[in-house]
Coordinates of C-alpha atoms in Angstrom, one line a residue:
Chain A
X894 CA -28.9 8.3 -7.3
X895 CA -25.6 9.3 -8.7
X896 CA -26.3 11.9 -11.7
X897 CA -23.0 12.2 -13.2
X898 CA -19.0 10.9 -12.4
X899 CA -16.6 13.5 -13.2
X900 CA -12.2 12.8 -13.3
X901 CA -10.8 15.3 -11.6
X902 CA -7.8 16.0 -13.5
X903 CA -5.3 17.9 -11.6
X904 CA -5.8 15.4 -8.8
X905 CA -5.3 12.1 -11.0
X906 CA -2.1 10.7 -10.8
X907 CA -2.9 8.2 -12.8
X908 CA -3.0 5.4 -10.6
X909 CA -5.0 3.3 -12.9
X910 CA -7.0 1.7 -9.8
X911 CA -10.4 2.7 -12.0
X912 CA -9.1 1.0 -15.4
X913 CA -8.7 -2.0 -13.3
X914 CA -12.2 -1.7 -11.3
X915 CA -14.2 -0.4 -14.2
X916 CA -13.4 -1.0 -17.3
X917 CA -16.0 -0.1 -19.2
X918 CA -16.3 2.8 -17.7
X919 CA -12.2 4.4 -17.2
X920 CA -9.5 4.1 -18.9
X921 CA -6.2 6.2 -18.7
X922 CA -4.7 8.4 -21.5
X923 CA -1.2 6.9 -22.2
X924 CA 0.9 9.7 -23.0
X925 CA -0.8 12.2 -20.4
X926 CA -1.5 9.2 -17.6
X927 CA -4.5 11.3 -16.8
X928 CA -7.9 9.2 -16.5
X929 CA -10.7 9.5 -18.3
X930 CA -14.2 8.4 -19.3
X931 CA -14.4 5.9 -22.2
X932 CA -16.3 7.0 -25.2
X933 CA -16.7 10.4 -23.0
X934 CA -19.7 8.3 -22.1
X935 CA -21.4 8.8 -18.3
X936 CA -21.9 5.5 -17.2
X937 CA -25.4 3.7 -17.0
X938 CA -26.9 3.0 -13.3
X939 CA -25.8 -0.6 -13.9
X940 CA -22.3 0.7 -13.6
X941 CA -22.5 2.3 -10.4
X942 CA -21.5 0.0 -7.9
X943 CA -18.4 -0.7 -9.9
X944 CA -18.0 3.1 -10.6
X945 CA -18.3 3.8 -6.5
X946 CA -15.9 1.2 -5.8
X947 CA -13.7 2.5 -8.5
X948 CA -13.7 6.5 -6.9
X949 CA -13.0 4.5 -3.6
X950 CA -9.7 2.9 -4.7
X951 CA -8.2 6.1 -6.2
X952 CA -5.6 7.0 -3.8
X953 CA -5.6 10.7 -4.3
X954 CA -9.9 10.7 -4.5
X955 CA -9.5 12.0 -8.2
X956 CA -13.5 10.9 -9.2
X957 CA -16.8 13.2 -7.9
X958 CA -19.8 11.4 -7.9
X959 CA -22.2 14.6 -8.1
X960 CA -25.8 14.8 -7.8
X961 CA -26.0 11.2 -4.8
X962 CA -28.5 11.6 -2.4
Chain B
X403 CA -21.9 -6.5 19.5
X404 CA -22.4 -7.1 15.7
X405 CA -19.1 -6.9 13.9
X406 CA -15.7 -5.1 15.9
X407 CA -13.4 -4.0 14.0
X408 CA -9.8 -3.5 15.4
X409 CA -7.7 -1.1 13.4
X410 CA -9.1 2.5 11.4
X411 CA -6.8 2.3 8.6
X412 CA -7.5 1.4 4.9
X413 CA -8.1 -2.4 5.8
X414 CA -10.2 -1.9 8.5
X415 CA -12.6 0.9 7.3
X416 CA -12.8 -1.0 4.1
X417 CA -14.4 -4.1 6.2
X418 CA -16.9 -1.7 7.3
X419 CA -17.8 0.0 4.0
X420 CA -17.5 -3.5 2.2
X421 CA -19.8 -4.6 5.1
X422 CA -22.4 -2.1 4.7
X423 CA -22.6 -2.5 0.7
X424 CA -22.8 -6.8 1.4
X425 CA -26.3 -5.4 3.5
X426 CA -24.9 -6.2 7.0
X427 CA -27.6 -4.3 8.9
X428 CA -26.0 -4.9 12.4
X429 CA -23.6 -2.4 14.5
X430 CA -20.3 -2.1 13.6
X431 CA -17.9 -1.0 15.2
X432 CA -14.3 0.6 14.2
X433 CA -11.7 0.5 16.9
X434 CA -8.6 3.0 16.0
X435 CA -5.7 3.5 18.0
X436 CA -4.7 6.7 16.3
X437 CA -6.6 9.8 17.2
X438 CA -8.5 11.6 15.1
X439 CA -11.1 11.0 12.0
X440 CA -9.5 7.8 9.6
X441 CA -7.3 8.9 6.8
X442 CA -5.6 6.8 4.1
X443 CA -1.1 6.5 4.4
X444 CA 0.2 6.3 1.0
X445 CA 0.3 9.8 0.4
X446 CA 2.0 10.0 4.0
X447 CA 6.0 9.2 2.2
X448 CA 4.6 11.5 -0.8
X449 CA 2.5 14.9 -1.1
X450 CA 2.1 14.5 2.7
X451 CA 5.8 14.6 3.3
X452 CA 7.0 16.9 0.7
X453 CA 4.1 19.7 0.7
X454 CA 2.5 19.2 4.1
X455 CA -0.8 18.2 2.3
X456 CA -3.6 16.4 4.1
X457 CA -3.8 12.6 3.8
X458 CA -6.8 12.2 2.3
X459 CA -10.0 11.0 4.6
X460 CA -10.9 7.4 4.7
X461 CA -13.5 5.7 3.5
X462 CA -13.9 7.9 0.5
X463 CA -17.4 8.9 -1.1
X464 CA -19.3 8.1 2.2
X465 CA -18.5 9.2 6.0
X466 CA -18.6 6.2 8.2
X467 CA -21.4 8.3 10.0
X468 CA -23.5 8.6 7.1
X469 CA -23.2 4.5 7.0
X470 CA -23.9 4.0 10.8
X471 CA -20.9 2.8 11.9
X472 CA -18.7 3.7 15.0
X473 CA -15.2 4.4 14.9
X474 CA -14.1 5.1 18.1
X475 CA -10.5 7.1 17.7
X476 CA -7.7 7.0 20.2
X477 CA -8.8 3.0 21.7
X478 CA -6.3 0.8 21.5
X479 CA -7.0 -3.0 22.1
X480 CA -5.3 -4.6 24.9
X481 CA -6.1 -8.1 24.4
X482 CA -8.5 -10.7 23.2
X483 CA -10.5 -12.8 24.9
X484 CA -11.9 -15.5 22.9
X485 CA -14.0 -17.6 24.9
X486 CA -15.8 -14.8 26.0
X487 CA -15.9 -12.6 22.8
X488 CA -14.2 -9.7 24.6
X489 CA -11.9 -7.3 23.1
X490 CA -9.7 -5.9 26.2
X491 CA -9.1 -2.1 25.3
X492 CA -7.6 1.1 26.6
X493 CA -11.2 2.1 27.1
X494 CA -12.9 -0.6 28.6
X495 CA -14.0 -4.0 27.4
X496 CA -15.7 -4.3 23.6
X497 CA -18.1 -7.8 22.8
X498 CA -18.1 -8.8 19.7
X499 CA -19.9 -11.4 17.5
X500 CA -17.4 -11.0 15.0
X501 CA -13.9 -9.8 15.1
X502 CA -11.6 -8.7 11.9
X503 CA -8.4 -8.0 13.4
X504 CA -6.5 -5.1 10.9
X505 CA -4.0 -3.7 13.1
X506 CA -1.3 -3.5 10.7
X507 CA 2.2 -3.0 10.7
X508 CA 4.7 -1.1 12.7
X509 CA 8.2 0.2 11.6
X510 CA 11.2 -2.3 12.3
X511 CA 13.5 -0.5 14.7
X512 CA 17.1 -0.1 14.6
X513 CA 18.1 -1.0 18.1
X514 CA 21.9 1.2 18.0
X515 CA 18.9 4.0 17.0
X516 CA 15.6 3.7 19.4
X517 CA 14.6 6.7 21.1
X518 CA 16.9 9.4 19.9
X519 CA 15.8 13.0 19.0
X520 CA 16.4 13.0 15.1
X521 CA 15.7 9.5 14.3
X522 CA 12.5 8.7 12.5
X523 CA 10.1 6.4 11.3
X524 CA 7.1 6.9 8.7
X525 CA 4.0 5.1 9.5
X526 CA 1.3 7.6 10.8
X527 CA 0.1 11.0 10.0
X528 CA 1.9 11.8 13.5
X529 CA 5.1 10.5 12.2
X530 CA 5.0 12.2 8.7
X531 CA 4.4 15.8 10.9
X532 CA 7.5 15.4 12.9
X533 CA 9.7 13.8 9.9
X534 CA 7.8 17.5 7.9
X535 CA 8.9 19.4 10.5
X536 CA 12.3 18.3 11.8
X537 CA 13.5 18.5 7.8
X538 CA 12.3 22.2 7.0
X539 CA 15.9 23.4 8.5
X540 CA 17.4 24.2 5.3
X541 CA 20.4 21.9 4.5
X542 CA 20.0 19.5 6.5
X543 CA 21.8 16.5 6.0
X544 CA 18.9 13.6 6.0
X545 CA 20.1 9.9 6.0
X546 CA 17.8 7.0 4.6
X547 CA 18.5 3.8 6.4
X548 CA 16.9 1.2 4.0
X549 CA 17.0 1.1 0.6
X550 CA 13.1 -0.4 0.5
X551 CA 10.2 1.6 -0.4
X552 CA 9.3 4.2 2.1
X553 CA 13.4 4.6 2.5
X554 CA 13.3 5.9 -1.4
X555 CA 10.6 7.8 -1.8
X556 CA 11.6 9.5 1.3
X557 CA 14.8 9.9 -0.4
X558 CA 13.1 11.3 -3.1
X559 CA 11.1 13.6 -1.0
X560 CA 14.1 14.7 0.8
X561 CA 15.5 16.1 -2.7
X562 CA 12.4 17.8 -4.0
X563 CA 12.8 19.9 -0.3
X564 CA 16.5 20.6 -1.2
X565 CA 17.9 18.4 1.3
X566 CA 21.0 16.8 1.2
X567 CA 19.9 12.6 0.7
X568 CA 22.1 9.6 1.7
X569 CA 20.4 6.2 1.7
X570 CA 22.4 3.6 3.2
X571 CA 21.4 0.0 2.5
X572 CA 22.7 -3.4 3.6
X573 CA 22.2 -5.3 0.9
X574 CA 23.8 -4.8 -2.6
X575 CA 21.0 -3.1 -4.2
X576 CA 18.1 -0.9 -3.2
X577 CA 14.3 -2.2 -3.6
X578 CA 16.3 -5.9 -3.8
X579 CA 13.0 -7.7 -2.5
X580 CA 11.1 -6.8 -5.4
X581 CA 13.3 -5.6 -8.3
X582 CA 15.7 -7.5 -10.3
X583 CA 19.6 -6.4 -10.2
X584 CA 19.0 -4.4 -13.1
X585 CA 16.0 -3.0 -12.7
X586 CA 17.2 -2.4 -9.2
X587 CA 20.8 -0.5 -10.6
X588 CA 18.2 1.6 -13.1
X589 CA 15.8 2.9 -9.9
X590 CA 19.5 3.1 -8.3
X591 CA 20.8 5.7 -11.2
X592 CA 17.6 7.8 -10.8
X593 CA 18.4 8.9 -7.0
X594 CA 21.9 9.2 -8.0
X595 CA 20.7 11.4 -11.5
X596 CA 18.5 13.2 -8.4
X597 CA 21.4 14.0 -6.3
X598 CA 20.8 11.5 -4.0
X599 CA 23.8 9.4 -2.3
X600 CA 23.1 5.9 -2.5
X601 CA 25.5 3.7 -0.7
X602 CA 24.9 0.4 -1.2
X603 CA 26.9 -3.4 0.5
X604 CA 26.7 -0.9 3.9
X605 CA 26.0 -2.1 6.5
X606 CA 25.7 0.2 9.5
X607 CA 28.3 -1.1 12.2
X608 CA 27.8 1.4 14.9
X609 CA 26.3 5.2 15.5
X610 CA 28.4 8.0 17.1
X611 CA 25.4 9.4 19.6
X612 CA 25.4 12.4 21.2
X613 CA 24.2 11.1 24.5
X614 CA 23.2 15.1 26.5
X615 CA 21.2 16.6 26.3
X616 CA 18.5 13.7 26.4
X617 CA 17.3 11.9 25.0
X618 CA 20.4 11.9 22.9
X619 CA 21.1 12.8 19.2
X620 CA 22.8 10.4 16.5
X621 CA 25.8 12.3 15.0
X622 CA 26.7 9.9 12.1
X623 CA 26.3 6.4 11.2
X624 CA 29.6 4.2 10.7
X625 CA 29.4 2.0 8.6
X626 CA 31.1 -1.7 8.2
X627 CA 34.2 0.0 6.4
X628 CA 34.7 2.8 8.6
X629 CA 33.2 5.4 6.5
X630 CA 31.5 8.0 8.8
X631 CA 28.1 9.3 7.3
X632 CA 27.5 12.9 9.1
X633 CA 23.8 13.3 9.7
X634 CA 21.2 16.0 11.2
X635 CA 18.2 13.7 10.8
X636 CA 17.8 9.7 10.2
X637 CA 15.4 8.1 8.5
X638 CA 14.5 4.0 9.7
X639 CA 12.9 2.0 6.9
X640 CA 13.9 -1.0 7.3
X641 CA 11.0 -2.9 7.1
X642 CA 7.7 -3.7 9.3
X643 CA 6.4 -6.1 11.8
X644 CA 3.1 -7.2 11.9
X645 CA 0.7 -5.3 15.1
X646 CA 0.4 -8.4 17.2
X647 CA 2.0 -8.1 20.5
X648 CA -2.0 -7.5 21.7
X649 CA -2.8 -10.4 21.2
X650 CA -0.3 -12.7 22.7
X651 CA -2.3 -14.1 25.2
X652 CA -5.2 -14.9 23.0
X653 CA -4.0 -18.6 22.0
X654 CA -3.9 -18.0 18.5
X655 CA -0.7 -18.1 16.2
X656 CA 1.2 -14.8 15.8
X657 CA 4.6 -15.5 14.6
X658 CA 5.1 -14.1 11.4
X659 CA 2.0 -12.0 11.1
X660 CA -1.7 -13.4 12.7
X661 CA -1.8 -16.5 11.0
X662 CA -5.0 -16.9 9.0
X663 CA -6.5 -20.2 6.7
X664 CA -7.3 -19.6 2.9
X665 CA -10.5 -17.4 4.1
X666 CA -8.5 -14.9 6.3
X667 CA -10.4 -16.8 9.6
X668 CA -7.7 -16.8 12.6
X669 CA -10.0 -18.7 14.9
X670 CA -11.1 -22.6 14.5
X671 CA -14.6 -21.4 14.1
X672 CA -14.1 -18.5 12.1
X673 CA -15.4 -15.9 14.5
X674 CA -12.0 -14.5 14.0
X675 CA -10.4 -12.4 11.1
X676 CA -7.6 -11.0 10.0
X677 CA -7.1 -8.5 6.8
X678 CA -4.2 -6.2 5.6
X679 CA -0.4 -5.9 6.8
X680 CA -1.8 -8.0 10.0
X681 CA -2.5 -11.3 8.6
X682 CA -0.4 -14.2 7.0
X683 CA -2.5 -16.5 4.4
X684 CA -2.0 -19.0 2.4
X685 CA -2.5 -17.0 -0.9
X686 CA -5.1 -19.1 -3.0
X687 CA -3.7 -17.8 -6.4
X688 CA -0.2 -19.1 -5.4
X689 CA -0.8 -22.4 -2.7
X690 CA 1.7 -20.5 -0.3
X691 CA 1.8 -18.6 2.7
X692 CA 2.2 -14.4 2.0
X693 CA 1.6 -11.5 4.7
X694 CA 1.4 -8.2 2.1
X695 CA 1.7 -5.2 3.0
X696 CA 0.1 -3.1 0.1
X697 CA -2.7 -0.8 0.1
X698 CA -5.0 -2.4 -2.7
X699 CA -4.1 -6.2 -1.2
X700 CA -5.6 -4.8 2.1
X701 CA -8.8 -3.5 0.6
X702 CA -9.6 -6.9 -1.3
X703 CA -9.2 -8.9 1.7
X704 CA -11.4 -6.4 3.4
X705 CA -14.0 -6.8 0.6
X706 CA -13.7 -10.4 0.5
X707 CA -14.3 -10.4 4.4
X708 CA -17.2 -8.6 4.8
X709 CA -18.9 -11.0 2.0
X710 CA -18.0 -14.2 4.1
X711 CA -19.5 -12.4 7.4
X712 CA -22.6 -12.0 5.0
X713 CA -22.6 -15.8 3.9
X714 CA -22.3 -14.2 0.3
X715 CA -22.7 -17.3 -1.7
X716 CA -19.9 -15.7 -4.2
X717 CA -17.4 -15.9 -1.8
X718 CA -18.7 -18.9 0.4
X719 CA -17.0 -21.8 -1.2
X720 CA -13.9 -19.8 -2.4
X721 CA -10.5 -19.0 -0.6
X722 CA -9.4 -16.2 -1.0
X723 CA -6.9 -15.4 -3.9
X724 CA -5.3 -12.1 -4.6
X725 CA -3.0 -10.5 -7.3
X726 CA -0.5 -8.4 -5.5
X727 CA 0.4 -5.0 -6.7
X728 CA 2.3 -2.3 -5.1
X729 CA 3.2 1.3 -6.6
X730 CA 6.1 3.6 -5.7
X731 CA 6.6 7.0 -6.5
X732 CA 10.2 8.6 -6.7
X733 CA 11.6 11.8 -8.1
X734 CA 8.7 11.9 -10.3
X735 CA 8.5 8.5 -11.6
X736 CA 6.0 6.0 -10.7
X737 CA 7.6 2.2 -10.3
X738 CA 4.2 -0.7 -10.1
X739 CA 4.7 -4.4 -9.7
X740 CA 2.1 -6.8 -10.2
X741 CA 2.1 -10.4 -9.4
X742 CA 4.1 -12.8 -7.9
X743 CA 6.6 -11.2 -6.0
X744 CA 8.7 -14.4 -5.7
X745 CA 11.1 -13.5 -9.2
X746 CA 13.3 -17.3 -8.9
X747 CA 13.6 -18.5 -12.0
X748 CA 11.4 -15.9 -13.9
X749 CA 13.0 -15.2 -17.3
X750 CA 12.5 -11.4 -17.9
X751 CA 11.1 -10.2 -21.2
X752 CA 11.2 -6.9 -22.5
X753 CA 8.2 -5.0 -23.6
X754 CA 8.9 -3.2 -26.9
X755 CA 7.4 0.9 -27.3
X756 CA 7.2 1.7 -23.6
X757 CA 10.1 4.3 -23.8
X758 CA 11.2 6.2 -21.9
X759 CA 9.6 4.0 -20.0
X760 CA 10.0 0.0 -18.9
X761 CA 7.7 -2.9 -19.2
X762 CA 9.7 -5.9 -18.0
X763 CA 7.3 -9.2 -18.0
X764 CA 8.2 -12.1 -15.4
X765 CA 7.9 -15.1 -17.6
X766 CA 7.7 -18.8 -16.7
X767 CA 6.8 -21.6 -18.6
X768 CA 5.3 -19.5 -21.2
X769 CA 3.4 -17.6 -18.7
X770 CA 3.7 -14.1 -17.6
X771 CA 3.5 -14.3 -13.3
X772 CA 4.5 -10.8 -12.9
X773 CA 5.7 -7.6 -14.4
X774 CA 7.8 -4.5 -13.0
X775 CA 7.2 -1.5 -14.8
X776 CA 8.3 2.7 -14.7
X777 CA 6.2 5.0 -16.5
X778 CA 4.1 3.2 -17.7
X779 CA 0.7 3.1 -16.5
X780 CA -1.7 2.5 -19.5
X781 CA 0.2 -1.2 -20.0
X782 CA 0.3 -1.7 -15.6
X783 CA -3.5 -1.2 -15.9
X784 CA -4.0 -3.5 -18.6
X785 CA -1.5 -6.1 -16.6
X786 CA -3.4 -6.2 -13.8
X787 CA -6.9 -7.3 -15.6
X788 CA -4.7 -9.8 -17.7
X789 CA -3.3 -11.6 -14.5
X790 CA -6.2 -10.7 -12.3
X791 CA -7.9 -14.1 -12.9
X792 CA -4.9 -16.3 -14.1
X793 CA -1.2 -16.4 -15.3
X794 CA -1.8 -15.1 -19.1
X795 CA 0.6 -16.7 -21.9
X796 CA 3.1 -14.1 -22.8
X797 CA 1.9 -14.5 -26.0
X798 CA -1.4 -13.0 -25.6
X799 CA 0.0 -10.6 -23.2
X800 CA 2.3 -9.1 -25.3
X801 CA -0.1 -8.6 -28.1
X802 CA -2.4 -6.8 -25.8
X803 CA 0.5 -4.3 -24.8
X804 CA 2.2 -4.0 -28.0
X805 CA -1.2 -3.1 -29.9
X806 CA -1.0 0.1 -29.8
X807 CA 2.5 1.5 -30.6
X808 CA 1.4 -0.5 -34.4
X809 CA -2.1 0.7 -34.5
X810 CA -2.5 4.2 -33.1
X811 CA -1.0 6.7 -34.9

């Protein structure tokens, strides 16, 4: 189970792959371009597949799944 | 046997993850012709280039181990076999039950250039070492043939090392295959703000080689008017060609990039597949043929592979359809297009509030196709859902972008 998605924000680039993936669950500041979690909310377990996908498709590997086992 | 997969870069290893999540329980198997665990390229003509870091690992929050499925580094596939489901390689034969073919693309050589000491190409981590460490001498005088994207951002790399940057290009403008003539002469004026050279309506009519010691050095590139660019170190990026020679004896139809139907299968009974740089479709969202090279095009047909090897019933009666997008980063600015790349008779329309940025919407009949931006991510994000299932009326799509400079404060 994933426990908690942290952006790791000297690594995002703001690609914006997430935004598109998982919309509910990224979206990217636009004046910084830095990612982040909408609401500050971690997402629910129902988000996870999209949320894994979504730390998959950043190019520079800028979102930790902590706590998976 | 299970599911071969030839090819260990972003398209391949993404067949095998995507495989994996689908619930494909059977072996799978990753031939890679490069040595060495899987890593992804774009950062390769960026970070890699410029400060030596490491591409990042491929797949990304899992190890192929920890998912049970082989990649076999440094095997290169020979040739296929298809009547008897053999996959000739450099390491013996490989059976297969299924076979996704994602060998790629290879950098277009410049024949007056092949095999001289300080003439590169960027495709592989190999090739990104030896460009890193054949530019460290300081001054050097690096020359860009190609205007297209690698040839820019190296350009752009090149300058952030304190080398001095020509990029020579054929054509009249640089990044002409995806950028309009202005947009082009804007990306044109940031090299030039950058110090870069940027000679364009030159093409190169000869090279003055240094033939000893071998294998031979090139001097300076001549160009159709004479002109004499002096050089220490040439960069090729004039395009790719699709990985394919291996399988010219396999029957099936290779000019062009693999030629695939509207569900990526390369073989009549669709035991055969082809995703990324490799394969030629006819797009579904557009009803015409495209081979794309992007990173994120290669890991949806990957996806959408490993879901019709499962018999995924989401996926079983659909061809497959993509969005293309590609991003560029140079001299600190990052350049994304989304859509159709074709841009005949697209009316461009300004998006208003971007600054110092550019939206520029591809318009036709009341429908935005495609849109080239710089700087400006938040909208290209937003772009990309709006087109991601159908052409969105400008309309629409401009009230979605232009929200915010008249709501937020």
């Amino acid at each position: 189970m994933t426990r908690r998605v942290e952006i790791d924000r000297e690594l995002c680039n703001g690609y914006g792959n997430c935004v598109v993936t998982a919309p509910d669950v990224f979206d990217i500041d636009p004046d910084s371009n830095i990612a982040y979690l909408v609401d500050d909310q971690q997402p629910d377990e129902a988000a996870m597949p999209e949320v894994r996908e979504a730390a998959d498709d950043c190019p520079v590997r800028a979102i930790r799944l902590l706590g998976s086992v | 046997m299970g599911v071969l997969v030839v090819g260990g870069s972003v398209a391949g290893v993404r067949v095998a993850t995507a495989l994996r999540e689908a619930g494909y329980a059977g072996q799978v198997t990753v031939l890679d012709r490069e040595p060495g665990p899987p890593y992804d390229k774009p950062s390769l003509s960026k970070e890699t280039l410029t400060d030596g870091t490491a591409p990042p690992a491929l797949p990304g929050h899992v190890t192929l181990e920890e998912i049970a499925v082989e990649h076999r580094p440094g095997v290169e596939a020979t040739s296929l076999d298809l009547a008897g489901s053999t996959v000739e390689t450099s390491a013996g034969p490989v059976a297969f039950d299924r076979l996704v073919v994602a060998t790629g693309s290879q950098p277009r050589g410049f024949p007056l250039l092949d095999d001289l000491a300080n003439v590169h190409v960027l495709r592989t981590a190999r090739d990104a070492a030896r460009l890193g460490n054949a530019w460290v001498r300081p001054g050097s005088r690096v020359t860009v043939l190609g205007g297209g994207f690698i040839g820019c951002e190296v350009a752009a790399g090149a300058r952030k090392n304190g080398l001095d940057v020509t990029v020579v290009e054929a054509t009249p403008t640089i990044l002409a295959r995806s950028l309009t003539r202005e947009e082009a002469e804007r990306m044109t004026a940031l090299h030039r703000a950058a110090g870069v050279k940027v000679l364009t309506d030159s093409p190169v009519a000869d090279a003055d080689v240094e033939t000893d010691p071998a294998p031979g050095r090139v001097r300076a590139l001549v160009l159709g008017d004479g002109t004499r660019v002096e050089t220490d170190l040439v960069l090729v990026g004039i395009g790719s060609v699709p990985v394919v020679d291996w399988l010219g004896t396999s029957g099936l139809e290779v000019a062009g990039g693999l030629r695939g139907d509207g569900r990526l299968r390369v073989s009549g009974d669709g035991r055969v597949l082809a995703v990324g740089d490799v394969v030629r479709w006819p797009n579904a969202r557009y009803g015409r043929e495209m081979r794309l090279e992007h990173w994120t095009s290669a890991r949806e047909q990957a996806a959408y592979v490993a879901r019709l090897i499962v018999d995924d019933p989401k996926v079983r009666d659909s061809d497959c359809g993509l969005l293309p997008y590609v991003w560029s980063d140079q001299h600190g600015h990052r350049l994304q297009l989304v859509g159709d790349p074709d841009l005949a008779g697209a009316e461009s329309i300004t998006v208003p509030g971007v600054e110092p940025g550019w939206v520029h919407l591809r318009v036709r009949d009341g429908l935005v196709v495609a849109a080239a931006a710089l700087d400006a991510q938040w909208h290209v994000a937003r772009l990309r859902r709006l087109l991601a299932s159908c052409d969105a009326r400008v309309d629409a799509v401009l009230a979605t972008l232009v929200r915010r400079a008249t709501v937020d404060p």
